[in-house]
CSV table of N, CA and C in Angstrom, one decimal:
chain,number,residue,atom,x,y,z
U,1,UNK,N,72.5,40.5,-16.4
U,1,UNK,CA,72.8,39.2,-17.1
U,1,UNK,C,72.5,38.0,-16.3
U,2,UNK,N,71.8,37.1,-16.8
U,2,UNK,CA,71.5,35.9,-16.1
U,2,UNK,C,72.2,34.7,-16.7
U,3,UNK,N,72.5,33.7,-15.9
U,3,UNK,CA,73.2,32.6,-16.4
U,3,UNK,C,72.4,31.3,-16.1
U,4,UNK,N,72.2,30.5,-17.2
U,4,UNK,CA,71.5,29.2,-17.0
U,4,UNK,C,72.4,28.1,-17.4
U,5,UNK,N,72.6,27.2,-16.5
U,5,UNK,CA,73.5,26.0,-16.8
U,5,UNK,C,72.7,24.9,-17.3
U,6,UNK,N,73.2,24.2,-18.3
U,6,UNK,CA,72.5,23.1,-18.9
U,6,UNK,C,73.5,22.0,-19.3
U,7,UNK,N,73.3,20.8,-19.0
U,7,UNK,CA,74.2,19.7,-19.4
U,7,UNK,C,73.5,18.9,-20.4
U,8,UNK,N,74.1,18.8,-21.6
U,8,UNK,CA,73.5,18.1,-22.7
U,8,UNK,C,74.0,16.6,-22.7
U,9,UNK,N,73.5,15.8,-23.7
U,9,UNK,CA,73.8,14.4,-23.7
U,9,UNK,C,75.3,14.1,-24.0
U,10,UNK,N,76.0,15.2,-24.5
U,10,UNK,CA,77.4,15.0,-24.8
U,10,UNK,C,78.4,15.3,-23.6
U,11,UNK,N,77.8,15.5,-22.4
U,11,UNK,CA,78.5,15.7,-21.2
U,11,UNK,C,79.4,17.0,-21.3
U,12,UNK,N,79.0,17.9,-22.1
U,12,UNK,CA,79.6,19.2,-22.1
U,12,UNK,C,78.8,20.2,-21.3
U,13,UNK,N,79.5,21.1,-20.7
U,13,UNK,CA,78.8,22.1,-19.9
U,13,UNK,C,78.4,23.3,-20.8
U,14,UNK,N,77.2,23.6,-21.0
U,14,UNK,CA,76.7,24.7,-21.8
U,14,UNK,C,76.2,25.8,-20.9
U,15,UNK,N,76.8,27.0,-21.0
U,15,UNK,CA,76.3,28.1,-20.2
U,15,UNK,C,75.6,29.1,-21.2
U,16,UNK,N,74.4,29.5,-20.8
U,16,UNK,CA,73.7,30.4,-21.6
U,16,UNK,C,73.8,31.8,-21.0
U,17,UNK,N,74.6,32.7,-21.7
U,17,UNK,CA,74.7,34.1,-21.3
U,17,UNK,C,73.6,34.9,-22.0
U,18,UNK,N,72.7,35.4,-21.2
U,18,UNK,CA,71.6,36.1,-21.7
U,18,UNK,C,71.7,37.6,-21.4
U,19,UNK,N,71.7,38.4,-22.5
U,19,UNK,CA,71.7,39.8,-22.4
U,19,UNK,C,70.4,40.4,-22.8
U,20,UNK,N,69.8,41.2,-22.0
U,20,UNK,CA,68.5,41.8,-22.3
U,20,UNK,C,68.8,43.1,-22.9
U,21,UNK,N,68.0,43.4,-23.9
U,21,UNK,CA,68.1,44.8,-24.6
U,21,UNK,C,67.8,45.9,-23.6
U,22,UNK,N,66.7,45.6,-22.8
U,22,UNK,CA,66.3,46.6,-21.8
U,22,UNK,C,66.4,45.9,-20.4
U,23,UNK,N,67.4,46.2,-19.6
U,23,UNK,CA,67.6,45.6,-18.3
U,23,UNK,C,66.3,45.7,-17.4
U,24,UNK,N,65.5,46.7,-17.6
U,24,UNK,CA,64.4,46.9,-16.7
U,24,UNK,C,63.1,46.2,-17.2
U,25,UNK,N,63.3,45.5,-18.3
U,25,UNK,CA,62.1,44.9,-18.9
U,25,UNK,C,62.1,43.4,-18.5
U,26,UNK,N,60.9,42.8,-18.4
U,26,UNK,CA,60.8,41.4,-18.1
U,26,UNK,C,60.5,40.6,-19.4
U,27,UNK,N,60.7,41.2,-20.5
U,27,UNK,CA,60.5,40.6,-21.8
U,27,UNK,C,61.6,39.6,-22.0
U,28,UNK,N,61.3,38.4,-22.6
U,28,UNK,CA,62.4,37.5,-22.9
U,28,UNK,C,63.4,38.1,-23.9
U,29,UNK,N,64.6,37.9,-23.8
U,29,UNK,CA,65.6,38.4,-24.7
U,29,UNK,C,65.4,37.7,-26.1
U,30,UNK,N,65.8,38.4,-27.2
U,30,UNK,CA,65.7,37.9,-28.5
U,30,UNK,C,67.0,37.3,-29.0
U,31,UNK,N,68.1,37.4,-28.2
U,31,UNK,CA,69.4,36.9,-28.7
U,31,UNK,C,70.0,36.2,-27.5
U,32,UNK,N,70.4,35.0,-27.7
U,32,UNK,CA,71.0,34.2,-26.6
U,32,UNK,C,72.3,33.7,-27.2
U,33,UNK,N,73.4,33.9,-26.4
U,33,UNK,CA,74.7,33.4,-26.7
U,33,UNK,C,75.0,32.2,-25.9
U,34,UNK,N,75.2,31.1,-26.6
U,34,UNK,CA,75.6,29.8,-25.9
U,34,UNK,C,77.1,29.6,-26.0
U,35,UNK,N,77.6,29.3,-24.8
U,35,UNK,CA,79.1,29.0,-24.7
U,35,UNK,C,79.2,27.6,-24.3
U,36,UNK,N,79.7,26.7,-25.2
U,36,UNK,CA,79.9,25.3,-24.9
U,36,UNK,C,81.3,25.0,-24.4
U,37,UNK,N,81.4,24.5,-23.2
U,37,UNK,CA,82.7,24.1,-22.7
U,37,UNK,C,82.9,22.6,-22.9
U,38,UNK,N,83.8,22.2,-23.8
U,38,UNK,CA,84.1,20.8,-24.0
U,38,UNK,C,84.9,20.2,-22.8
U,39,UNK,N,85.0,18.9,-22.8
U,39,UNK,CA,85.7,18.2,-21.7
U,39,UNK,C,87.2,18.5,-21.8
U,40,UNK,N,87.7,18.8,-23.0
U,40,UNK,CA,89.1,19.1,-23.2
U,40,UNK,C,89.5,20.6,-23.0
U,41,UNK,N,88.5,21.4,-22.5
U,41,UNK,CA,88.8,22.8,-22.3
U,41,UNK,C,88.5,23.7,-23.4
U,42,UNK,N,88.1,23.1,-24.6
U,42,UNK,CA,87.8,24.0,-25.7
U,42,UNK,C,86.5,24.7,-25.5
U,43,UNK,N,86.3,25.8,-26.2
U,43,UNK,CA,85.1,26.5,-26.2
U,43,UNK,C,84.5,26.7,-27.6
U,44,UNK,N,83.2,26.7,-27.6
U,44,UNK,CA,82.5,27.0,-28.9
U,44,UNK,C,81.4,28.0,-28.6
U,45,UNK,N,81.3,29.1,-29.4
U,45,UNK,CA,80.3,30.1,-29.2
U,45,UNK,C,79.3,30.0,-30.3
U,46,UNK,N,78.0,29.9,-29.9
U,46,UNK,CA,77.0,30.0,-30.9
U,46,UNK,C,75.9,31.0,-30.4
U,47,UNK,N,75.1,31.5,-31.4
U,47,UNK,CA,74.1,32.4,-31.0
U,47,UNK,C,72.8,31.9,-31.6
U,48,UNK,N,71.7,32.1,-30.8
U,48,UNK,CA,70.4,31.7,-31.2
U,48,UNK,C,69.4,32.8,-31.0
U,49,UNK,N,68.4,32.9,-31.9
U,49,UNK,CA,67.4,33.9,-31.8
U,49,UNK,C,66.4,33.6,-30.8
U,50,UNK,N,66.3,32.4,-30.4
U,50,UNK,CA,65.2,32.0,-29.5
U,50,UNK,C,65.7,31.7,-28.1
U,51,UNK,N,64.8,31.8,-27.1
U,51,UNK,CA,65.1,31.5,-25.7
U,51,UNK,C,65.3,30.0,-25.7
U,52,UNK,N,66.3,29.5,-24.9
U,52,UNK,CA,66.5,28.0,-24.9
U,52,UNK,C,65.4,27.3,-24.2
U,53,UNK,N,65.1,26.1,-24.6
U,53,UNK,CA,64.0,25.3,-24.0
U,53,UNK,C,64.3,25.0,-22.6
U,54,UNK,N,63.3,24.9,-21.8
U,54,UNK,CA,63.5,24.6,-20.4
U,54,UNK,C,63.7,23.1,-20.2
């Protein structure tokens, strides 16, 4: 599992938890779970079918 940190314009910390279907493969995963941490400590979980933009 790899973790990519990204800070969006709303000053919330978004962590991308990426799980690969085959750990030995270098193919990009087809499901990405985004966990948004708000400044008040709240969390929001969303899922996307595409790899997040760099």
